[in-house]
PDB file of C-alpha atoms in Angstrom:
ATOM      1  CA  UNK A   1     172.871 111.300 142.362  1.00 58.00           C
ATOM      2  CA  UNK A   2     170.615 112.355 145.311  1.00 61.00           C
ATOM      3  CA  UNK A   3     168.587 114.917 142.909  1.00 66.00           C
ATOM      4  CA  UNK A   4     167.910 112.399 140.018  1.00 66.00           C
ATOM      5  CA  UNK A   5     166.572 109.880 143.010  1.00 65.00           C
ATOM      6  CA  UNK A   6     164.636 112.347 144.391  1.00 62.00           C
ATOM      7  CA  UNK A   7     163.733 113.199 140.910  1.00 67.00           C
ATOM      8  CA  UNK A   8     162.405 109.932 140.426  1.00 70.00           C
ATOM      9  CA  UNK A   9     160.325 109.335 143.528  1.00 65.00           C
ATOM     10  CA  UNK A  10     159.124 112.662 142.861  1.00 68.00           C
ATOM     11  CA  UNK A  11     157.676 111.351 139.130  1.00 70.00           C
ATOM     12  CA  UNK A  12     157.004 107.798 141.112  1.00 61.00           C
ATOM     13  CA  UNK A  13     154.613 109.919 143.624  1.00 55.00           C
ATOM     14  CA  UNK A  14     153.242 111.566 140.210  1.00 66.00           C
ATOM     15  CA  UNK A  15     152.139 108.314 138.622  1.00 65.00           C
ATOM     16  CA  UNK A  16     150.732 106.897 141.781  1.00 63.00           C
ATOM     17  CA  UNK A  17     148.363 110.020 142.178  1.00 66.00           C
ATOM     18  CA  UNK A  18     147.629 110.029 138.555  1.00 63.00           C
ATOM     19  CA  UNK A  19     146.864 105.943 139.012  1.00 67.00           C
ATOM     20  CA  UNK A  20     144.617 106.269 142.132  1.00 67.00           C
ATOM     21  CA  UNK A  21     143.021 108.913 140.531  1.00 61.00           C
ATOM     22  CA  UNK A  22     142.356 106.338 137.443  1.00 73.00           C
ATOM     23  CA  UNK A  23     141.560 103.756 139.642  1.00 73.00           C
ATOM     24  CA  UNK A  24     138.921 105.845 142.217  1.00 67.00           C
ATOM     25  CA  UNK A  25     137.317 107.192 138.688  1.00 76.00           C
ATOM     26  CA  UNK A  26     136.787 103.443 137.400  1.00 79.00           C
ATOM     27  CA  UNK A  27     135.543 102.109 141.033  1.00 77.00           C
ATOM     28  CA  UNK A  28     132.923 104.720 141.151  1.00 78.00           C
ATOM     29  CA  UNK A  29     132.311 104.143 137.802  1.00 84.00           C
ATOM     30  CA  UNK A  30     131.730 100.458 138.032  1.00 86.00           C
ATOM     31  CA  UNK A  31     129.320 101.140 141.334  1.00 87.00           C
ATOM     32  CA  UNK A  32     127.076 103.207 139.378  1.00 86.00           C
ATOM     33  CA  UNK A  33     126.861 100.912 136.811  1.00 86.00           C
ATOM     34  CA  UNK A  34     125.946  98.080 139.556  1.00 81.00           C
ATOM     35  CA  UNK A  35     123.684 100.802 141.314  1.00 78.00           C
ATOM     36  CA  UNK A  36     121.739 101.608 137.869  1.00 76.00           C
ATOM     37  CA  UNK A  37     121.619  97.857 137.130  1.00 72.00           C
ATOM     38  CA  UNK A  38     120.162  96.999 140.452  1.00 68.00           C
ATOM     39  CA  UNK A  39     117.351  99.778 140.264  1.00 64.00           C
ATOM     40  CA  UNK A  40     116.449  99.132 136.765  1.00 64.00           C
ATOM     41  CA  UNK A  41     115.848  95.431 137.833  1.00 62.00           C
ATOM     42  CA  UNK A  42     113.370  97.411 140.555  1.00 55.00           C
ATOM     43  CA  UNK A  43     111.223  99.631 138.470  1.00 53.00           C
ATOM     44  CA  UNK A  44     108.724  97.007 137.788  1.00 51.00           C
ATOM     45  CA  UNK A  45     108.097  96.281 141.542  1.00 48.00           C
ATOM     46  CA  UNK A  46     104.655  97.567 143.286  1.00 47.00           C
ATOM     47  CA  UNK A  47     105.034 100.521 145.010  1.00 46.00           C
ATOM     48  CA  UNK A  48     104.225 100.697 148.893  1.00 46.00           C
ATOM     49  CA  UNK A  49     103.683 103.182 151.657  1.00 49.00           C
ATOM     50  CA  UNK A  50     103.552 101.002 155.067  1.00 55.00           C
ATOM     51  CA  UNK A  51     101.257  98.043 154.667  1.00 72.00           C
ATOM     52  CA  UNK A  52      99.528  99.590 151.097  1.00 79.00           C
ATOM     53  CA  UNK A  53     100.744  98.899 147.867  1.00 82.00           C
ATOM     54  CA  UNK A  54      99.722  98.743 144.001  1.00 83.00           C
ATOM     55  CA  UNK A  55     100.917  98.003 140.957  1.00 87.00           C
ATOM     56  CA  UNK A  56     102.759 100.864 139.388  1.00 86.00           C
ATOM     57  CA  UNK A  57     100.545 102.869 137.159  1.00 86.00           C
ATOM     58  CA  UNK A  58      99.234 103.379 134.342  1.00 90.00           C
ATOM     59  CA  UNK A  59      98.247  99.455 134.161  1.00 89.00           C
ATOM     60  CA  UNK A  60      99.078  98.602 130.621  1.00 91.00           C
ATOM     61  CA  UNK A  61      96.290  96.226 129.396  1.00 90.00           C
ATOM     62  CA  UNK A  62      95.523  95.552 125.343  1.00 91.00           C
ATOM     63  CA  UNK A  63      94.339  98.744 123.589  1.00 90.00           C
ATOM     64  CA  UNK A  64      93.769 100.231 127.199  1.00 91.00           C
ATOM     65  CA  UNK A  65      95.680 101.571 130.422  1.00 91.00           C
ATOM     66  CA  UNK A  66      94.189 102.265 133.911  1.00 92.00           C
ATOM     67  CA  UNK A  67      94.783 105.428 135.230  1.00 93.00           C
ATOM     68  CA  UNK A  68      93.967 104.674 138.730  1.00 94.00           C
ATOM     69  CA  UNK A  69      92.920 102.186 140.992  1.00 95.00           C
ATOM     70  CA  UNK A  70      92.107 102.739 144.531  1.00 94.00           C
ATOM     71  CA  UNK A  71      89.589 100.891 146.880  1.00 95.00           C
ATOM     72  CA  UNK A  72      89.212 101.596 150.360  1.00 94.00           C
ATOM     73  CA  UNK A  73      86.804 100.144 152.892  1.00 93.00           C
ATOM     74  CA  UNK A  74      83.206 101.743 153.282  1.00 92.00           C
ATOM     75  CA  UNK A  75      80.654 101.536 156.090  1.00 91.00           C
ATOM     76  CA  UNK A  76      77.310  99.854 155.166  1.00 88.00           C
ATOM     77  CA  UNK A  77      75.507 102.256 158.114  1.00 89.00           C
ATOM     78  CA  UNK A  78      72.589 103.765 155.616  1.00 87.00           C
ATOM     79  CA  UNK A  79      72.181 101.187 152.771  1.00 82.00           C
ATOM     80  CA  UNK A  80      69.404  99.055 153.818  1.00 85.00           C
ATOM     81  CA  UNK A  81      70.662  96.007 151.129  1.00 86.00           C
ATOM     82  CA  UNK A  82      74.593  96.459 152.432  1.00 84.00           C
ATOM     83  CA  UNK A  83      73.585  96.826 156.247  1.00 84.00           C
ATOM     84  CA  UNK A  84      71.663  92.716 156.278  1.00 86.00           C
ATOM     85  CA  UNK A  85      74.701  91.541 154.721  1.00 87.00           C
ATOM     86  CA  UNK A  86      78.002  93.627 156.424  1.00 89.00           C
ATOM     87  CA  UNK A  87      79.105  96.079 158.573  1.00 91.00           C
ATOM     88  CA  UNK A  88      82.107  96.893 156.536  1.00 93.00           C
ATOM     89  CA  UNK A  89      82.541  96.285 152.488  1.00 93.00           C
ATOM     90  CA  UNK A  90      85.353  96.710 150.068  1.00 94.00           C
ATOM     91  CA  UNK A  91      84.704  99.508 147.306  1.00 95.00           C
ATOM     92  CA  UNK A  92      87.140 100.138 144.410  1.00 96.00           C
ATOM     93  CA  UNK A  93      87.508 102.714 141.701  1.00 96.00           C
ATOM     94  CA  UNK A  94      88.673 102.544 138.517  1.00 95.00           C
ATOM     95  CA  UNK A  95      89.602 105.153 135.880  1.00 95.00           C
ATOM     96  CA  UNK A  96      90.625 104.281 132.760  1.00 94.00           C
ATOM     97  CA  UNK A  97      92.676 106.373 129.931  1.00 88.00           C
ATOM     98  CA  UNK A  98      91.112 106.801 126.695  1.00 77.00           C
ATOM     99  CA  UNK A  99      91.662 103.819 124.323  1.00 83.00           C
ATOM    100  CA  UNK A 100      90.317 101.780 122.151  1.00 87.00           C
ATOM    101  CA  UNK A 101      89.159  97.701 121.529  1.00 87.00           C
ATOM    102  CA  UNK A 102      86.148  96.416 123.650  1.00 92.00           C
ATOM    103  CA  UNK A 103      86.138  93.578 125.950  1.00 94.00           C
ATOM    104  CA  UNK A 104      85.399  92.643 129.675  1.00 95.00           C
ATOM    105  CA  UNK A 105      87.457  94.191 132.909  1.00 95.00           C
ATOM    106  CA  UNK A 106      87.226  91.234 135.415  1.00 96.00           C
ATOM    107  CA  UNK A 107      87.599  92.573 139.306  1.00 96.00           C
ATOM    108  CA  UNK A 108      87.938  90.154 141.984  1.00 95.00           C
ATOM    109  CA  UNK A 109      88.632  91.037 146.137  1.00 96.00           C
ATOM    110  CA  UNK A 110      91.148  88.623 148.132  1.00 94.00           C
ATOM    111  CA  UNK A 111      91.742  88.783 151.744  1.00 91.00           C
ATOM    112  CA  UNK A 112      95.120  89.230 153.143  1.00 88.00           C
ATOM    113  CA  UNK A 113      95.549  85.480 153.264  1.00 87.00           C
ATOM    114  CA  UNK A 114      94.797  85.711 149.276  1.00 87.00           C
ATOM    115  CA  UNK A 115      91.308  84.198 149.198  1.00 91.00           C
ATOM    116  CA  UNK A 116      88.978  85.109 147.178  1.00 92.00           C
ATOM    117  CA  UNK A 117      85.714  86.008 148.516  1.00 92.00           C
ATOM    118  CA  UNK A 118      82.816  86.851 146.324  1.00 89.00           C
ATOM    119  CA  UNK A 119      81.875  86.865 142.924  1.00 90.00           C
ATOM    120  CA  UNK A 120      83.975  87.862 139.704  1.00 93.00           C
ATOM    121  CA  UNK A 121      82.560  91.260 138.886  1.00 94.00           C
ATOM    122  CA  UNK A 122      82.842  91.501 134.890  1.00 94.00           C
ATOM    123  CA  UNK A 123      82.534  95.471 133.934  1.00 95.00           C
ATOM    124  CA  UNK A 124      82.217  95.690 130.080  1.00 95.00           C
ATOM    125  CA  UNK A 125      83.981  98.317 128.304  1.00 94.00           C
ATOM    126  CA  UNK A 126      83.909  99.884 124.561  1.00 93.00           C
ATOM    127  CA  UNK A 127      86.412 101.985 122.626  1.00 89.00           C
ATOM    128  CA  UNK A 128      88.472 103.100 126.223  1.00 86.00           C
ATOM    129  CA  UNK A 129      84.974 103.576 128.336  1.00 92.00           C
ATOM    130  CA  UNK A 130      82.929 101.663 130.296  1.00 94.00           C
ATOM    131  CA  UNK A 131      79.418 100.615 128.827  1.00 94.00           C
ATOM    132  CA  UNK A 132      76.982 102.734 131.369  1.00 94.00           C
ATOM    133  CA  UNK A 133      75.749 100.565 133.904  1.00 92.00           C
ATOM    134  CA  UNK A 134      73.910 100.961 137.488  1.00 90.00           C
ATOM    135  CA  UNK A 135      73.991  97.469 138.754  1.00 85.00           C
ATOM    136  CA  UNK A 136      73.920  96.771 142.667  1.00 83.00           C
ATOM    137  CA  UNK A 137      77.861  95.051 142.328  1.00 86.00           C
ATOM    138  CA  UNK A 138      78.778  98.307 140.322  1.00 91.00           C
ATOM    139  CA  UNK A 139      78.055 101.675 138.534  1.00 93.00           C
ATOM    140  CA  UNK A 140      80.166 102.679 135.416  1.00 94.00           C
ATOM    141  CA  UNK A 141      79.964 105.320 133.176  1.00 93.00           C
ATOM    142  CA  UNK A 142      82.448 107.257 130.935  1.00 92.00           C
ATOM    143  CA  UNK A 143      86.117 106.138 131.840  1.00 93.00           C
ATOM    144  CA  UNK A 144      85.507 105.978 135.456  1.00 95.00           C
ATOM    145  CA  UNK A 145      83.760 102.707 137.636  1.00 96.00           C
ATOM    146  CA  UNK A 146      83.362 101.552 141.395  1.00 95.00           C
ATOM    147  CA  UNK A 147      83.044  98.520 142.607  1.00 95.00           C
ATOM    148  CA  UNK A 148      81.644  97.294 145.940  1.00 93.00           C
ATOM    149  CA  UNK A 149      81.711  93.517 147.420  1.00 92.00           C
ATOM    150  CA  UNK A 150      78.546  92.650 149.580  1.00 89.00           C
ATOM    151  CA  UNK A 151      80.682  91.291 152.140  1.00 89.00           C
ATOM    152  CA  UNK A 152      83.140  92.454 154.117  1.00 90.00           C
ATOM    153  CA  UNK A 153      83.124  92.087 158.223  1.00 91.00           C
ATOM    154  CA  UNK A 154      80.043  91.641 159.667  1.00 90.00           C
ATOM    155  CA  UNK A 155      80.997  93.575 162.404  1.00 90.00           C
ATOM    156  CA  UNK A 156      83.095  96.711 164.072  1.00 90.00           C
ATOM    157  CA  UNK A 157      84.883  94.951 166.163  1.00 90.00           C
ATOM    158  CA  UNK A 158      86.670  92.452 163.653  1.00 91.00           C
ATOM    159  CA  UNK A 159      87.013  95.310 161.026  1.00 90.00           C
ATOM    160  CA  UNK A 160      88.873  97.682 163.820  1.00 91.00           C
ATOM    161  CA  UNK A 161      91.341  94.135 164.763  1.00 90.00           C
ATOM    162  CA  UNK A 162      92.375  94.258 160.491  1.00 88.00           C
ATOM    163  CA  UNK A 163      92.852  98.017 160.674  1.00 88.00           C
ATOM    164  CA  UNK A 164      95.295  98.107 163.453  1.00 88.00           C
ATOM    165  CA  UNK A 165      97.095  94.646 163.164  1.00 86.00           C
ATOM    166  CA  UNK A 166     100.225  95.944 161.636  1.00 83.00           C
ATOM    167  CA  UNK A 167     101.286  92.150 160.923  1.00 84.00           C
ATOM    168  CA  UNK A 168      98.571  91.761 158.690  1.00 86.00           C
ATOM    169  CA  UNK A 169      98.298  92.471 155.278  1.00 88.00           C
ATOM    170  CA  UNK A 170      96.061  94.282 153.793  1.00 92.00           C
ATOM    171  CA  UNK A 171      93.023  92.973 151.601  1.00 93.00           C
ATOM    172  CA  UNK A 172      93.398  93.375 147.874  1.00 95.00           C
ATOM    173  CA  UNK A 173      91.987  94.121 144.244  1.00 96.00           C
ATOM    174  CA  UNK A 174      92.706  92.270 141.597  1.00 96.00           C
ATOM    175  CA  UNK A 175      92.235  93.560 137.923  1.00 96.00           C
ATOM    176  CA  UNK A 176      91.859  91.250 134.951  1.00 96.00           C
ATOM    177  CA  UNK A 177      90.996  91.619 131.055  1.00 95.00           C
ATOM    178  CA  UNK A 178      89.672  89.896 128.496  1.00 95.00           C
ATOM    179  CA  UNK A 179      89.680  91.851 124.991  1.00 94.00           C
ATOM    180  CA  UNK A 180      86.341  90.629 123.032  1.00 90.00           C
ATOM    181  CA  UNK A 181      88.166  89.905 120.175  1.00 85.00           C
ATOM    182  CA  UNK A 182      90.271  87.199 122.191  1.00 86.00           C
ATOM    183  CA  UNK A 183      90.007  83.970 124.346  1.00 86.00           C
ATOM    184  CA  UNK A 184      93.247  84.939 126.614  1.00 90.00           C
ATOM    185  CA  UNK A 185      92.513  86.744 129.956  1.00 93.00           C
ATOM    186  CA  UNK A 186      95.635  88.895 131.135  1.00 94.00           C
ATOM    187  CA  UNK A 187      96.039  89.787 134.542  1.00 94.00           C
ATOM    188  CA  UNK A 188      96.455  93.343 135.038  1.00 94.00           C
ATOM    189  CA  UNK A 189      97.569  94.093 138.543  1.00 93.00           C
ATOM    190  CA  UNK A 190      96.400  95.275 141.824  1.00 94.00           C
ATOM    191  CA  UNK A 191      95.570  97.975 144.455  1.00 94.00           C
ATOM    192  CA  UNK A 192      95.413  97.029 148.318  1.00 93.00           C
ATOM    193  CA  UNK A 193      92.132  98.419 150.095  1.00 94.00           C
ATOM    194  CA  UNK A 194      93.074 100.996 152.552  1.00 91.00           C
ATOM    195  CA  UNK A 195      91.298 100.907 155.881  1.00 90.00           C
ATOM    196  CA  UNK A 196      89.400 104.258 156.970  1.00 82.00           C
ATOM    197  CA  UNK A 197      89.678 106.535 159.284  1.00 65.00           C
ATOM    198  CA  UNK A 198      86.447 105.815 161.750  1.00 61.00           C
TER     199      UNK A 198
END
């Protein structure tokens, strides 16, 4: 009688092993399920490294993708036009990947409390490249175009404050387009400007 209980709680203990084991495998299961689910929900989310960020590239647009967009901020010190209207302007780059269509690329700065300031710069583009252009807002040639905003901070002092504020955010670029064979402007996404090193 004693061996055929303690054959039984032996088989008992069996099962239980062979049920946690069951039951660990389908918790850890489940949580990487939730896990994936959770990050897949995130992969659309701008990327960010301290106060810069940017939408995730290559921008998808209609019959185009950008490559890259960066903009940082520039000193006007040696450009006689920049230097009566800032100290410090926004510039941004933009490089495109090969594609095809034609149609307008619509660039607009905001500051960190999201106003815009300036003018809507309107780059046209043809069959993935940038019609050539040497305009005082922008030059663009090939797949590759920068942008500059003739106004900025007027002077050192305010620009050093927005560099080394770590509350604020930073200021922004903002990337539409509007293909030429349609009325519908589509936002594209954005890159913040990152302060230089002075």
């Amino acid at each position: 009688m004693q061996e055929q209980k303690a054959g039984k709680i032996r088989n008992f203990l069996k099962k239980i092993k062979w049920m946690n084991l069951i039951f660990l495998t389908g918790c850890a299961g489940v949580i990487l399920i939730a896990a994936g689910a959770v990050l897949y929900g995130y992969r659309n989310l701008p990327t960010a490294s301290w106060r810069e960020s940017h939408t995730d590239f290559p921008i998808p647009g209609v019959g185009l993708a950008i490559d890259e967009l960066k903009a940082e901020w520039k000193s006007s010190e040696g450009n006689k036009r920049l230097e009566l209207r800032t100290a410090y302007y926004p510039e941004a780059t933009l490089i495109l990947r090969q594609g095809k269509g034609s149609g307008r690329l619509f660039i607009r700065f905001c500051t960190p409390s999201g106003v815009h300031v300036g003018d809507i710069i309107s780059i046209p583009y043809r069959d993935g490249q940038f019609v050539k252009n040497n305009d005082v807002m922008f030059n663009a040639e090939g797949t590759t175009a920068q942008v500059r905003l003739e106004s900025g901070y007027s002077n050192k002092s305010d620009y050093m404050l927005h560099k080394l504020n770590e509350e604020e955010s930073l200021w922004r670029v903002q990337v539409w387009q509007q293909p030429s064979e349609q009325r519908t402007t589509y936002y594209l996404g954005y890159a913040t400007v990152t302060p230089i090193a002075d």
